Structures are given as structure tokens and as C-alpha cells.
Amino acid sequence: MSIEDEMRQFVEEWDKEGLKEMCKSLIDKGKASPEELLKFIGNIMKFIGEQFENEEIFLPDLIGAADTVKDTIDEILDPAIRKSGGEKETLGKVIIGTVESDVHSIGKDLVGSFLFANGFEVFNLGVEVTADEFISKAEEVGAQVIGLSSLLTMSMDFQRQVIEELKNRGLRDKYIVIVGGAPTSEDWAEQIGADGWADDAIEAVELINNLITK
Ligand code: B1M
């Protein structure tokens, strides 16, 4: 069985300890990097999402799976990535969060971890983050980039609201604003005046690298 298949089994069984122990042991033995394991988690959650959409599993299954991977990300993978990051010079400071009214955290956390692994200093504000919280944190830490995640059609408009609030405060030109999340698109980013859109965590790193060097 492949590493990803074995991890999927733990996720499907909501075996938090099993998944954590497996990931920790693979990292400790040098058999997989935390970045690789994060990628597998992304694939697994996409697979679980498809099963949910096809009504093969139901909401409690989804919540159980999401809770299981969240613990492994928070307690094993993110700390391992941070540890391996050492004292390297930061490429820039990025504020990231899921917008108001939206509790989806997994994709946003993947993006945050990938950015960190690629040399950015990341301030992950969590979920249901208001425009004021994004902007206040960006001002406080002197960030260059604000990253807005949205997984719900109903929450997408809060991405626009953050950009509008930046304009109201005369701060729009001070920050690179990027948006992402399943219901968003390049067109949407353009429509709301964001600086860019990324389809996944790897694209988000490339996009921010390109925008920052411009
Ligand atoms: Co919910 N949910 N959910 N959910 N959930 C979706 C998003 C949905 C598509 C499922 C469906 O019905 N088909 C649907 C949204 C439909 C829509 O509006 N278009 C939906 C719904 C409706 C809901 C509720 C309303 C359900 C209910 O209560 N009736 C509710 C909303 C609660 C709220 O937010 N107020 C809800 C709740 C939940 C759970 C709590 C159970 C759980 C989230 C737990 C958690 O995150 N801690 C959950 C989950 C797990 C999902 C699905 C199954 C999986 C999301 C996920 O983690 N994907 C999702 C269905 C799906 O996506 N197929 C679904 C894996 C992750 C790696 O991918 O998040 O897409 P993703 O992130 C990717 C990219 O999008 C991108 O990079 C990431 C990594 O590659 N990306 C960015 C994301 N953010 C980015 C930011 C960037 C750049 C790229 O720059 C800043």
C-alpha cells in the first residue's frame, strides 16, 4: 500500500492518533518530507470531497475526516516545516486567512505551510477573519501580501469587501492582495480588483514570488 493510501485509511477511520503517529514516524525516519505529506493530505481531502458531492458519504463523515487531518497538520506537519525552516531570511511577510462567515481551513493552511516552506513569513489568522482583522494585522507586522481564502459561494464577496476596505483606508496600493479557494477564479480576482489568483498551494507560492519580485 502506498503512503497516501495508508494515510487515506486513517482519515476515513477518523484515526487521529494513527495518522499523527504515521506522519511523525515517516518524517523522523526521513522517509517523507512534511511538504510531501501535506500534498497527500490535499489529495485525500479532495477525494473525500468528491465522495461527499456524490453522496457516497455524509456530513458527519466529512467533519470526522476534516478534524482528523487538521490535528496532523497543526501538531505534526506545520511544526516540522517550521523547524526545518530554521533562521533563513524571509522573502516577505504574508497574512493569510479564510474570509468572514467561512470556516474552511484545510486549503488555506496548506497554502500557508507551502509559503512558509518556501521562505515566506506567514501570519495565519485562521477562519472567519474580518476585513478589519486582515488589515490591522497587515499594518501591525508590515506585511507585503494579504491572502484571502474562500470556499463558499456565499463568502466570496467578503474577499471583495477586504479590497474595498483597503481602498476606504487609502491602503490599497500598499499591499499585494491574492485570492483563492474552490469557487473563485481568475475572472473573479480580476472582477474584484485583486492582484492575482491561485488554483492551489504550489501556484500560490509561484504567484506571490512573481508579484513580489515585480
Ligand atoms: Co464544506 N463545503 N461546508 N465543510 N466542504 C464545500 C466547500 C462544498 C463545495 C461541498 C459541497 O457541498 N459540494 C460546499 C460549498 C458550496 C459552495 O458554496 N460553492 C460546502 C458547504 C456548503 C459547507 C457548509 C455550508 C455545509 C453545511 O453546513 N450545510 C458548511 C459551511 C460552514 C461555514 O463555513 N460557515 C461546511 C462545512 C464544512 C466542514 C466544517 C464539515 C469541513 C471544513 C473543515 C475545515 O476546513 N476545518 C468541510 C469540508 C472539508 C468541505 C470539502 C469537502 C473539502 C474542503 C477541503 O478541505 N478541500 C468541500 C468540498 C470540496 O472542496 N470538494 C466543501 C481540500 C483542500 C486541500 O482544498 O480547500 O479547495 P481546497 O484548497 C485548495 C485550493 O482551493 C487552493 O489551494 C488549496 C490547496 O491546494 N486555495 C487557495 C484555497 N485557499 C486558497 C487561498 C489562496 C490560494 C489558493 O490564496 C490566498
PDB file of C-alpha atoms and ligand atoms in Angstrom:
ATOM      1  CA  MET A   1       0.000   0.000   0.000  1.00  0.00           C
ATOM      2  CA  SER A   2       1.344   3.481  -0.837  1.00  0.00           C
ATOM      3  CA  ILE A   3       1.916   6.104   1.864  1.00  0.00           C
ATOM      4  CA  GLU A   4      -1.042   8.113   0.529  1.00  0.00           C
ATOM      5  CA  ASP A   5      -3.357   5.064   0.620  1.00  0.00           C
ATOM      6  CA  GLU A   6      -2.315   4.261   4.163  1.00  0.00           C
ATOM      7  CA  MET A   7      -2.926   7.871   5.215  1.00  0.00           C
ATOM      8  CA  ARG A   8      -6.323   7.815   3.488  1.00  0.00           C
ATOM      9  CA  GLN A   9      -7.300   4.780   5.538  1.00  0.00           C
ATOM     10  CA  PHE A  10      -6.536   6.613   8.798  1.00  0.00           C
ATOM     11  CA  VAL A  11      -8.518   9.635   7.597  1.00  0.00           C
ATOM     12  CA  GLU A  12     -11.506   7.511   6.609  1.00  0.00           C
ATOM     13  CA  GLU A  13     -11.427   5.794  10.005  1.00  0.00           C
ATOM     14  CA  TRP A  14     -11.017   9.193  11.783  1.00  0.00           C
ATOM     15  CA  ASP A  15      -7.961   7.722  13.459  1.00  0.00           C
ATOM     16  CA  LYS A  16      -6.259  10.919  14.616  1.00  0.00           C
ATOM     17  CA  GLU A  17      -3.537   9.184  16.646  1.00  0.00           C
ATOM     18  CA  GLY A  18      -2.818   6.711  13.848  1.00  0.00           C
ATOM     19  CA  LEU A  19      -2.392   9.459  11.254  1.00  0.00           C
ATOM     20  CA  LYS A  20      -0.259  11.598  13.556  1.00  0.00           C
ATOM     21  CA  GLU A  21       1.993   8.680  14.520  1.00  0.00           C
ATOM     22  CA  MET A  22       2.398   7.564  10.916  1.00  0.00           C
ATOM     23  CA  CYS A  23       3.366  11.063   9.732  1.00  0.00           C
ATOM     24  CA  LYS A  24       5.706  11.658  12.659  1.00  0.00           C
ATOM     25  CA  SER A  25       7.458   8.353  12.120  1.00  0.00           C
ATOM     26  CA  LEU A  26       7.865   8.938   8.340  1.00  0.00           C
ATOM     27  CA  ILE A  27       9.392  12.358   8.990  1.00  0.00           C
ATOM     28  CA  ASP A  28      11.639  11.136  11.832  1.00  0.00           C
ATOM     29  CA  LYS A  29      12.951   8.286   9.681  1.00  0.00           C
ATOM     30  CA  GLY A  30      13.489  10.598   6.708  1.00  0.00           C
ATOM     31  CA  LYS A  31      11.093   8.546   4.577  1.00  0.00           C
ATOM     32  CA  ALA A  32       8.897  11.514   3.623  1.00  0.00           C
ATOM     33  CA  SER A  33       9.081  15.272   3.954  1.00  0.00           C
ATOM     34  CA  PRO A  34       6.302  17.217   5.695  1.00  0.00           C
ATOM     35  CA  GLU A  35       5.642  19.002   2.373  1.00  0.00           C
ATOM     36  CA  GLU A  36       5.037  15.668   0.622  1.00  0.00           C
ATOM     37  CA  LEU A  37       2.686  14.561   3.390  1.00  0.00           C
ATOM     38  CA  LEU A  38       0.786  17.848   3.137  1.00  0.00           C
ATOM     39  CA  LYS A  39       0.332  17.267  -0.584  1.00  0.00           C
ATOM     40  CA  PHE A  40      -1.089  13.810   0.153  1.00  0.00           C
ATOM     41  CA  ILE A  41      -3.495  15.348   2.661  1.00  0.00           C
ATOM     42  CA  GLY A  42      -4.666  17.781  -0.019  1.00  0.00           C
ATOM     43  CA  ASN A  43      -5.322  14.874  -2.404  1.00  0.00           C
ATOM     44  CA  ILE A  44      -7.114  12.882   0.282  1.00  0.00           C
ATOM     45  CA  MET A  45      -9.412  15.774   1.209  1.00  0.00           C
ATOM     46  CA  LYS A  46     -10.193  16.370  -2.475  1.00  0.00           C
ATOM     47  CA  PHE A  47     -11.118  12.676  -2.772  1.00  0.00           C
ATOM     48  CA  ILE A  48     -13.270  12.850   0.391  1.00  0.00           C
ATOM     49  CA  GLY A  49     -14.909  15.999  -1.014  1.00  0.00           C
ATOM     50  CA  GLU A  50     -15.809  14.187  -4.235  1.00  0.00           C
ATOM     51  CA  GLN A  51     -17.326  11.311  -2.254  1.00  0.00           C
ATOM     52  CA  PHE A  52     -19.399  13.852  -0.317  1.00  0.00           C
ATOM     53  CA  GLU A  53     -20.535  15.532  -3.512  1.00  0.00           C
ATOM     54  CA  ASN A  54     -21.532  12.140  -4.956  1.00  0.00           C
ATOM     55  CA  GLU A  55     -23.464  11.409  -1.744  1.00  0.00           C
ATOM     56  CA  GLU A  56     -21.305   8.376  -1.050  1.00  0.00           C
ATOM     57  CA  ILE A  57     -20.524   9.788   2.412  1.00  0.00           C
ATOM     58  CA  PHE A  58     -22.378  12.310   4.597  1.00  0.00           C
ATOM     59  CA  LEU A  59     -21.689  15.423   6.648  1.00  0.00           C
ATOM     60  CA  PRO A  60     -20.537  13.625   9.849  1.00  0.00           C
ATOM     61  CA  ASP A  61     -18.001  11.657   7.749  1.00  0.00           C
ATOM     62  CA  LEU A  62     -16.761  14.893   6.292  1.00  0.00           C
ATOM     63  CA  ILE A  63     -16.407  16.549   9.685  1.00  0.00           C
ATOM     64  CA  GLY A  64     -14.614  13.475  11.089  1.00  0.00           C
ATOM     65  CA  ALA A  65     -12.151  13.426   8.173  1.00  0.00           C
ATOM     66  CA  ALA A  66     -11.520  17.169   8.358  1.00  0.00           C
ATOM     67  CA  ASP A  67     -10.919  17.033  12.134  1.00  0.00           C
ATOM     68  CA  THR A  68      -8.505  14.137  11.698  1.00  0.00           C
ATOM     69  CA  VAL A  69      -6.308  15.891   9.129  1.00  0.00           C
ATOM     70  CA  LYS A  70      -6.453  19.214  10.960  1.00  0.00           C
ATOM     71  CA  ASP A  71      -4.800  17.716  14.058  1.00  0.00           C
ATOM     72  CA  THR A  72      -1.998  16.204  11.971  1.00  0.00           C
ATOM     73  CA  ILE A  73      -1.432  19.497  10.139  1.00  0.00           C
ATOM     74  CA  ASP A  74      -1.442  21.553  13.354  1.00  0.00           C
ATOM     75  CA  GLU A  75       0.515  19.201  15.602  1.00  0.00           C
ATOM     76  CA  ILE A  76       2.942  17.391  13.265  1.00  0.00           C
ATOM     77  CA  LEU A  77       3.333  18.833   9.762  1.00  0.00           C
ATOM     78  CA  ASP A  78       3.253  22.570  10.372  1.00  0.00           C
ATOM     79  CA  PRO A  79       5.714  22.381  13.317  1.00  0.00           C
ATOM     80  CA  ALA A  80       8.016  20.108  11.253  1.00  0.00           C
ATOM     81  CA  ILE A  81       8.016  22.582   8.365  1.00  0.00           C
ATOM     82  CA  ARG A  82       8.682  25.461  10.747  1.00  0.00           C
ATOM     83  CA  LYS A  83      11.547  23.545  12.379  1.00  0.00           C
ATOM     84  CA  SER A  84      13.207  22.788   9.057  1.00  0.00           C
ATOM     85  CA  GLY A  85      12.775  26.462   8.057  1.00  0.00           C
ATOM     86  CA  GLY A  86      15.465  27.470  10.582  1.00  0.00           C
ATOM     87  CA  GLU A  87      16.623  31.059  10.627  1.00  0.00           C
ATOM     88  CA  LYS A  88      16.543  31.682   6.877  1.00  0.00           C
ATOM     89  CA  GLU A  89      15.950  35.173   5.613  1.00  0.00           C
ATOM     90  CA  THR A  90      12.303  35.910   4.849  1.00  0.00           C
ATOM     91  CA  LEU A  91      11.220  36.582   1.256  1.00  0.00           C
ATOM     92  CA  GLY A  92       8.311  38.639   2.542  1.00  0.00           C
ATOM     93  CA  LYS A  93       5.516  38.720   5.071  1.00  0.00           C
ATOM     94  CA  VAL A  94       2.187  37.198   4.130  1.00  0.00           C
ATOM     95  CA  ILE A  95      -1.081  37.500   6.021  1.00  0.00           C
ATOM     96  CA  ILE A  96      -3.400  34.618   5.241  1.00  0.00           C
ATOM     97  CA  GLY A  97      -6.874  33.705   6.415  1.00  0.00           C
ATOM     98  CA  THR A  98     -10.294  32.454   5.420  1.00  0.00           C
ATOM     99  CA  VAL A  99     -12.756  35.287   4.999  1.00  0.00           C
ATOM    100  CA  GLU A 100     -15.712  36.193   7.193  1.00  0.00           C
ATOM    101  CA  SER A 101     -18.509  33.614   7.601  1.00  0.00           C
ATOM    102  CA  ASP A 102     -16.377  30.755   6.231  1.00  0.00           C
ATOM    103  CA  VAL A 103     -14.857  28.025   8.450  1.00  0.00           C
ATOM    104  CA  HIS A 104     -12.975  26.031   5.793  1.00  0.00           C
ATOM    105  CA  SER A 105      -9.373  25.909   6.957  1.00  0.00           C
ATOM    106  CA  ILE A 106      -7.577  22.990   5.300  1.00  0.00           C
ATOM    107  CA  GLY A 107      -6.755  24.507   1.893  1.00  0.00           C
ATOM    108  CA  LYS A 108      -5.764  27.822   3.438  1.00  0.00           C
ATOM    109  CA  ASP A 109      -3.494  26.020   5.919  1.00  0.00           C
ATOM    110  CA  LEU A 110      -1.861  24.119   3.054  1.00  0.00           C
ATOM    111  CA  VAL A 111      -1.198  27.378   1.240  1.00  0.00           C
ATOM    112  CA  GLY A 112       0.224  28.905   4.438  1.00  0.00           C
ATOM    113  CA  SER A 113       2.505  25.936   5.078  1.00  0.00           C
ATOM    114  CA  PHE A 114       3.764  25.886   1.484  1.00  0.00           C
ATOM    115  CA  LEU A 115       4.503  29.603   1.614  1.00  0.00           C
ATOM    116  CA  PHE A 116       6.392  29.128   4.861  1.00  0.00           C
ATOM    117  CA  ALA A 117       8.316  26.181   3.431  1.00  0.00           C
ATOM    118  CA  ASN A 118       9.323  28.402   0.508  1.00  0.00           C
ATOM    119  CA  GLY A 119      10.788  31.147   2.649  1.00  0.00           C
ATOM    120  CA  PHE A 120       7.902  33.489   3.455  1.00  0.00           C
ATOM    121  CA  GLU A 121       6.993  34.626   6.940  1.00  0.00           C
ATOM    122  CA  VAL A 122       3.357  33.623   7.326  1.00  0.00           C
ATOM    123  CA  PHE A 123       0.775  35.048   9.698  1.00  0.00           C
ATOM    124  CA  ASN A 124      -2.143  32.627   9.598  1.00  0.00           C
ATOM    125  CA  LEU A 125      -5.170  34.378  11.086  1.00  0.00           C
ATOM    126  CA  GLY A 126      -7.449  31.336  10.964  1.00  0.00           C
ATOM    127  CA  VAL A 127     -11.021  31.321   9.747  1.00  0.00           C
ATOM    128  CA  GLU A 128     -13.921  33.791   9.677  1.00  0.00           C
ATOM    129  CA  VAL A 129     -11.443  36.652   9.526  1.00  0.00           C
ATOM    130  CA  THR A 130     -12.944  40.117   9.111  1.00  0.00           C
ATOM    131  CA  ALA A 131     -11.624  42.827   6.801  1.00  0.00           C
ATOM    132  CA  ASP A 132     -10.522  44.828   9.823  1.00  0.00           C
ATOM    133  CA  GLU A 133      -8.584  41.858  11.240  1.00  0.00           C
ATOM    134  CA  PHE A 134      -6.766  41.269   7.924  1.00  0.00           C
ATOM    135  CA  ILE A 135      -5.854  44.910   7.541  1.00  0.00           C
ATOM    136  CA  SER A 136      -4.922  45.559  11.186  1.00  0.00           C
ATOM    137  CA  LYS A 137      -2.565  42.574  11.216  1.00  0.00           C
ATOM    138  CA  ALA A 138      -1.009  43.581   7.889  1.00  0.00           C
ATOM    139  CA  GLU A 139      -0.382  47.081   9.244  1.00  0.00           C
ATOM    140  CA  GLU A 140       0.936  45.764  12.562  1.00  0.00           C
ATOM    141  CA  VAL A 141       3.556  43.399  11.103  1.00  0.00           C
ATOM    142  CA  GLY A 142       4.416  45.377   7.946  1.00  0.00           C
ATOM    143  CA  ALA A 143       3.220  42.661   5.567  1.00  0.00           C
ATOM    144  CA  GLN A 144       3.613  42.840   1.782  1.00  0.00           C
ATOM    145  CA  VAL A 145       0.890  40.352   0.897  1.00  0.00           C
ATOM    146  CA  ILE A 146      -2.665  39.642   2.044  1.00  0.00           C
ATOM    147  CA  GLY A 147      -4.041  36.232   1.007  1.00  0.00           C
ATOM    148  CA  LEU A 148      -7.793  35.679   1.161  1.00  0.00           C
ATOM    149  CA  SER A 149      -9.254  32.182   1.037  1.00  0.00           C
ATOM    150  CA  SER A 150     -12.931  31.419   0.402  1.00  0.00           C
ATOM    151  CA  LEU A 151     -14.561  28.024  -0.086  1.00  0.00           C
ATOM    152  CA  LEU A 152     -18.184  29.112  -0.192  1.00  0.00           C
ATOM    153  CA  THR A 153     -20.015  30.920  -2.957  1.00  0.00           C
ATOM    154  CA  MET A 154     -21.716  32.791  -0.103  1.00  0.00           C
ATOM    155  CA  SER A 155     -18.425  34.011   1.403  1.00  0.00           C
ATOM    156  CA  MET A 156     -16.649  35.059  -1.806  1.00  0.00           C
ATOM    157  CA  ASP A 157     -17.985  38.573  -1.588  1.00  0.00           C
ATOM    158  CA  PHE A 158     -16.038  39.089   1.642  1.00  0.00           C
ATOM    159  CA  GLN A 159     -12.879  38.935  -0.483  1.00  0.00           C
ATOM    160  CA  ARG A 160     -14.185  41.939  -2.359  1.00  0.00           C
ATOM    161  CA  GLN A 161     -15.029  43.642   0.924  1.00  0.00           C
ATOM    162  CA  VAL A 162     -11.438  43.384   2.168  1.00  0.00           C
ATOM    163  CA  ILE A 163     -10.238  45.068  -1.026  1.00  0.00           C
ATOM    164  CA  GLU A 164     -12.918  47.774  -0.709  1.00  0.00           C
ATOM    165  CA  GLU A 165     -11.921  48.368   2.912  1.00  0.00           C
ATOM    166  CA  LEU A 166      -8.274  48.740   1.894  1.00  0.00           C
ATOM    167  CA  LYS A 167      -9.397  51.372  -0.621  1.00  0.00           C
ATOM    168  CA  ASN A 168     -11.515  53.159   2.010  1.00  0.00           C
ATOM    169  CA  ARG A 169      -8.475  53.384   4.253  1.00  0.00           C
ATOM    170  CA  GLY A 170      -6.222  54.613   1.429  1.00  0.00           C
ATOM    171  CA  LEU A 171      -4.096  51.453   1.728  1.00  0.00           C
ATOM    172  CA  ARG A 172      -4.911  49.543  -1.473  1.00  0.00           C
ATOM    173  CA  ASP A 173      -1.587  50.234  -3.179  1.00  0.00           C
ATOM    174  CA  LYS A 174       0.395  49.258  -0.120  1.00  0.00           C
ATOM    175  CA  TYR A 175      -0.475  45.547  -0.355  1.00  0.00           C
ATOM    176  CA  ILE A 176      -0.464  42.732  -2.874  1.00  0.00           C
ATOM    177  CA  VAL A 177      -3.826  41.006  -2.472  1.00  0.00           C
ATOM    178  CA  ILE A 178      -4.257  37.468  -3.740  1.00  0.00           C
ATOM    179  CA  VAL A 179      -7.379  35.340  -3.608  1.00  0.00           C
ATOM    180  CA  GLY A 180      -8.045  31.613  -3.856  1.00  0.00           C
ATOM    181  CA  GLY A 181     -10.384  28.789  -2.925  1.00  0.00           C
ATOM    182  CA  ALA A 182     -12.542  26.388  -4.922  1.00  0.00           C
ATOM    183  CA  PRO A 183     -15.382  28.733  -6.041  1.00  0.00           C
ATOM    184  CA  THR A 184     -13.011  31.567  -7.025  1.00  0.00           C
ATOM    185  CA  SER A 185     -11.336  32.063 -10.392  1.00  0.00           C
ATOM    186  CA  GLU A 186      -9.009  34.279 -12.351  1.00  0.00           C
ATOM    187  CA  ASP A 187     -12.044  36.198 -13.650  1.00  0.00           C
ATOM    188  CA  TRP A 188     -13.357  36.692 -10.146  1.00  0.00           C
ATOM    189  CA  ALA A 189      -9.974  38.015  -8.992  1.00  0.00           C
ATOM    190  CA  GLU A 190      -9.975  40.485 -11.857  1.00  0.00           C
ATOM    191  CA  GLN A 191     -13.565  41.491 -11.204  1.00  0.00           C
ATOM    192  CA  ILE A 192     -12.899  42.413  -7.555  1.00  0.00           C
ATOM    193  CA  GLY A 193      -9.556  44.094  -8.273  1.00  0.00           C
ATOM    194  CA  ALA A 194      -7.274  41.522  -6.617  1.00  0.00           C
ATOM    195  CA  ASP A 195      -3.655  41.337  -7.802  1.00  0.00           C
ATOM    196  CA  GLY A 196      -3.803  37.637  -8.516  1.00  0.00           C
ATOM    197  CA  TRP A 197      -5.493  34.283  -8.142  1.00  0.00           C
ATOM    198  CA  ALA A 198      -4.006  30.864  -7.488  1.00  0.00           C
ATOM    199  CA  ASP A 199      -5.614  27.494  -8.076  1.00  0.00           C
ATOM    200  CA  ASP A 200      -3.595  25.629  -5.456  1.00  0.00           C
ATOM    201  CA  ALA A 201      -0.821  25.930  -2.896  1.00  0.00           C
ATOM    202  CA  ILE A 202       2.007  25.493  -5.405  1.00  0.00           C
ATOM    203  CA  GLU A 203       0.569  28.147  -7.726  1.00  0.00           C
ATOM    204  CA  ALA A 204       0.112  30.470  -4.746  1.00  0.00           C
ATOM    205  CA  VAL A 205       3.839  30.297  -4.000  1.00  0.00           C
ATOM    206  CA  GLU A 206       4.735  30.974  -7.666  1.00  0.00           C
ATOM    207  CA  LEU A 207       2.223  33.822  -7.892  1.00  0.00           C
ATOM    208  CA  ILE A 208       3.457  35.581  -4.766  1.00  0.00           C
ATOM    209  CA  ASN A 209       7.082  35.101  -5.802  1.00  0.00           C
ATOM    210  CA  ASN A 210       6.314  36.711  -9.174  1.00  0.00           C
ATOM    211  CA  LEU A 211       4.264  39.570  -7.746  1.00  0.00           C
ATOM    212  CA  ILE A 212       6.817  40.381  -5.056  1.00  0.00           C
ATOM    213  CA  THR A 213       9.741  40.477  -7.483  1.00  0.00           C
ATOM    214  CA  LYS A 214       7.773  42.796  -9.796  1.00  0.00           C
TER     215      LYS A 214
HETATM  216 CO1  B1M B   1     -17.759  22.377   3.373  1.00  0.00          CO
HETATM  217  N1  B1M B   1     -18.394  22.941   1.613  1.00  0.00           N
HETATM  218  N2  B1M B   1     -19.320  23.275   4.180  1.00  0.00           N
HETATM  219  N3  B1M B   1     -17.056  21.727   5.028  1.00  0.00           N
HETATM  220  N4  B1M B   1     -16.569  21.415   2.386  1.00  0.00           N
HETATM  221  C1  B1M B   1     -17.539  22.644   0.470  1.00  0.00           C
HETATM  222  C2  B1M B   1     -16.558  23.773   0.140  1.00  0.00           C
HETATM  223  C3  B1M B   1     -18.582  22.353  -0.696  1.00  0.00           C
HETATM  224  C4  B1M B   1     -18.042  22.586  -2.102  1.00  0.00           C
HETATM  225  C5  B1M B   1     -19.160  20.925  -0.517  1.00  0.00           C
HETATM  226  C6  B1M B   1     -20.391  20.661  -1.377  1.00  0.00           C
HETATM  227  O1  B1M B   1     -21.475  20.914  -0.936  1.00  0.00           O
HETATM  228  N5  B1M B   1     -20.206  20.191  -2.568  1.00  0.00           N
HETATM  229  C7  B1M B   1     -19.713  23.353  -0.268  1.00  0.00           C
HETATM  230  C8  B1M B   1     -19.603  24.764  -0.836  1.00  0.00           C
HETATM  231  C9  B1M B   1     -20.530  25.019  -1.981  1.00  0.00           C
HETATM  232  C10 B1M B   1     -20.370  26.411  -2.439  1.00  0.00           C
HETATM  233  O2  B1M B   1     -20.717  27.329  -1.774  1.00  0.00           O
HETATM  234  N6  B1M B   1     -19.785  26.556  -3.632  1.00  0.00           N
HETATM  235  C11 B1M B   1     -19.580  23.325   1.237  1.00  0.00           C
HETATM  236  C12 B1M B   1     -20.624  23.673   2.129  1.00  0.00           C
HETATM  237  C13 B1M B   1     -21.953  24.041   1.506  1.00  0.00           C
HETATM  238  C14 B1M B   1     -20.449  23.675   3.519  1.00  0.00           C
HETATM  239  C15 B1M B   1     -21.496  24.020   4.600  1.00  0.00           C
HETATM  240  C16 B1M B   1     -22.412  25.216   4.282  1.00  0.00           C
HETATM  241  C17 B1M B   1     -22.289  22.721   4.844  1.00  0.00           C
HETATM  242  C18 B1M B   1     -23.440  22.829   5.802  1.00  0.00           C
HETATM  243  O3  B1M B   1     -23.270  23.176   6.933  1.00  0.00           O
HETATM  244  N7  B1M B   1     -24.597  22.554   5.246  1.00  0.00           N
HETATM  245  C19 B1M B   1     -20.599  24.305   5.818  1.00  0.00           C
HETATM  246  C20 B1M B   1     -20.151  25.785   5.819  1.00  0.00           C
HETATM  247  C21 B1M B   1     -19.756  26.261   7.169  1.00  0.00           C
HETATM  248  C22 B1M B   1     -19.149  27.646   7.072  1.00  0.00           C
HETATM  249  O4  B1M B   1     -18.083  27.807   6.508  1.00  0.00           O
HETATM  250  N8  B1M B   1     -19.838  28.622   7.595  1.00  0.00           N
HETATM  251  C23 B1M B   1     -19.430  23.431   5.509  1.00  0.00           C
HETATM  252  C24 B1M B   1     -18.635  22.847   6.491  1.00  0.00           C
HETATM  253  C25 B1M B   1     -17.561  22.015   6.240  1.00  0.00           C
HETATM  254  C26 B1M B   1     -16.800  21.247   7.334  1.00  0.00           C
HETATM  255  C27 B1M B   1     -16.698  22.023   8.641  1.00  0.00           C
HETATM  256  C28 B1M B   1     -17.515  19.953   7.563  1.00  0.00           C
HETATM  257  C29 B1M B   1     -15.462  20.931   6.597  1.00  0.00           C
HETATM  258  C30 B1M B   1     -14.369  22.008   6.792  1.00  0.00           C
HETATM  259  C31 B1M B   1     -13.429  21.677   7.927  1.00  0.00           C
HETATM  260  C32 B1M B   1     -12.190  22.507   7.903  1.00  0.00           C
HETATM  261  O5  B1M B   1     -11.761  23.064   6.910  1.00  0.00           O
HETATM  262  N9  B1M B   1     -11.564  22.589   9.053  1.00  0.00           N
HETATM  263  C33 B1M B   1     -15.892  20.997   5.138  1.00  0.00           C
HETATM  264  C34 B1M B   1     -15.165  20.421   4.075  1.00  0.00           C
HETATM  265  C35 B1M B   1     -13.991  19.547   4.469  1.00  0.00           C
HETATM  266  C36 B1M B   1     -15.511  20.621   2.716  1.00  0.00           C
HETATM  267  C37 B1M B   1     -14.930  19.966   1.444  1.00  0.00           C
HETATM  268  C38 B1M B   1     -15.452  18.544   1.381  1.00  0.00           C
HETATM  269  C39 B1M B   1     -13.433  19.900   1.346  1.00  0.00           C
HETATM  270  C40 B1M B   1     -12.721  21.221   1.512  1.00  0.00           C
HETATM  271  C41 B1M B   1     -11.247  20.914   1.632  1.00  0.00           C
HETATM  272  O6  B1M B   1     -10.697  20.880   2.718  1.00  0.00           O
HETATM  273  N10 B1M B   1     -10.636  20.570   0.470  1.00  0.00           N
HETATM  274  C42 B1M B   1     -15.534  20.873   0.291  1.00  0.00           C
HETATM  275  C43 B1M B   1     -15.850  20.104  -0.982  1.00  0.00           C
HETATM  276  C44 B1M B   1     -14.706  20.154  -1.970  1.00  0.00           C
HETATM  277  O7  B1M B   1     -13.851  21.017  -1.915  1.00  0.00           O
HETATM  278  N11 B1M B   1     -14.762  19.253  -2.901  1.00  0.00           N
HETATM  279  C45 B1M B   1     -16.629  21.552   0.982  1.00  0.00           C
HETATM  280  C46 B1M B   1      -9.239  20.138   0.405  1.00  0.00           C
HETATM  281  C47 B1M B   1      -8.353  21.365   0.252  1.00  0.00           C
HETATM  282  C48 B1M B   1      -6.908  20.913   0.126  1.00  0.00           C
HETATM  283  O8  B1M B   1      -8.727  22.011  -0.948  1.00  0.00           O
HETATM  284  O9  B1M B   1      -9.900  23.847   0.290  1.00  0.00           O
HETATM  285  O10 B1M B   1     -10.060  23.662  -2.233  1.00  0.00           O
HETATM  286  P1  B1M B   1      -9.290  23.492  -1.004  1.00  0.00           P
HETATM  287  O11 B1M B   1      -7.957  24.379  -1.092  1.00  0.00           O
HETATM  288  C49 B1M B   1      -7.094  24.328  -2.227  1.00  0.00           C
HETATM  289  C50 B1M B   1      -7.460  25.370  -3.301  1.00  0.00           C
HETATM  290  O12 B1M B   1      -8.809  25.757  -3.285  1.00  0.00           O
HETATM  291  C51 B1M B   1      -6.498  26.473  -3.093  1.00  0.00           C
HETATM  292  O13 B1M B   1      -5.334  25.806  -2.618  1.00  0.00           O
HETATM  293  C52 B1M B   1      -5.732  24.775  -1.719  1.00  0.00           C
HETATM  294  C53 B1M B   1      -4.678  23.698  -1.691  1.00  0.00           C
HETATM  295  O14 B1M B   1      -4.412  23.178  -2.960  1.00  0.00           O
HETATM  296  N12 B1M B   1      -6.765  27.548  -2.144  1.00  0.00           N
HETATM  297  C54 B1M B   1      -6.106  28.730  -2.249  1.00  0.00           C
HETATM  298  C55 B1M B   1      -7.553  27.594  -1.051  1.00  0.00           C
HETATM  299  N13 B1M B   1      -7.443  28.782  -0.439  1.00  0.00           N
HETATM  300  C56 B1M B   1      -6.539  29.497  -1.156  1.00  0.00           C
HETATM  301  C57 B1M B   1      -6.035  30.783  -0.955  1.00  0.00           C
HETATM  302  C58 B1M B   1      -5.097  31.261  -1.879  1.00  0.00           C
HETATM  303  C59 B1M B   1      -4.692  30.498  -2.965  1.00  0.00           C
HETATM  304  C60 B1M B   1      -5.188  29.221  -3.178  1.00  0.00           C
HETATM  305  O15 B1M B   1      -4.562  32.462  -1.780  1.00  0.00           O
HETATM  306  C61 B1M B   1      -4.846  33.272  -0.675  1.00  0.00           C
END
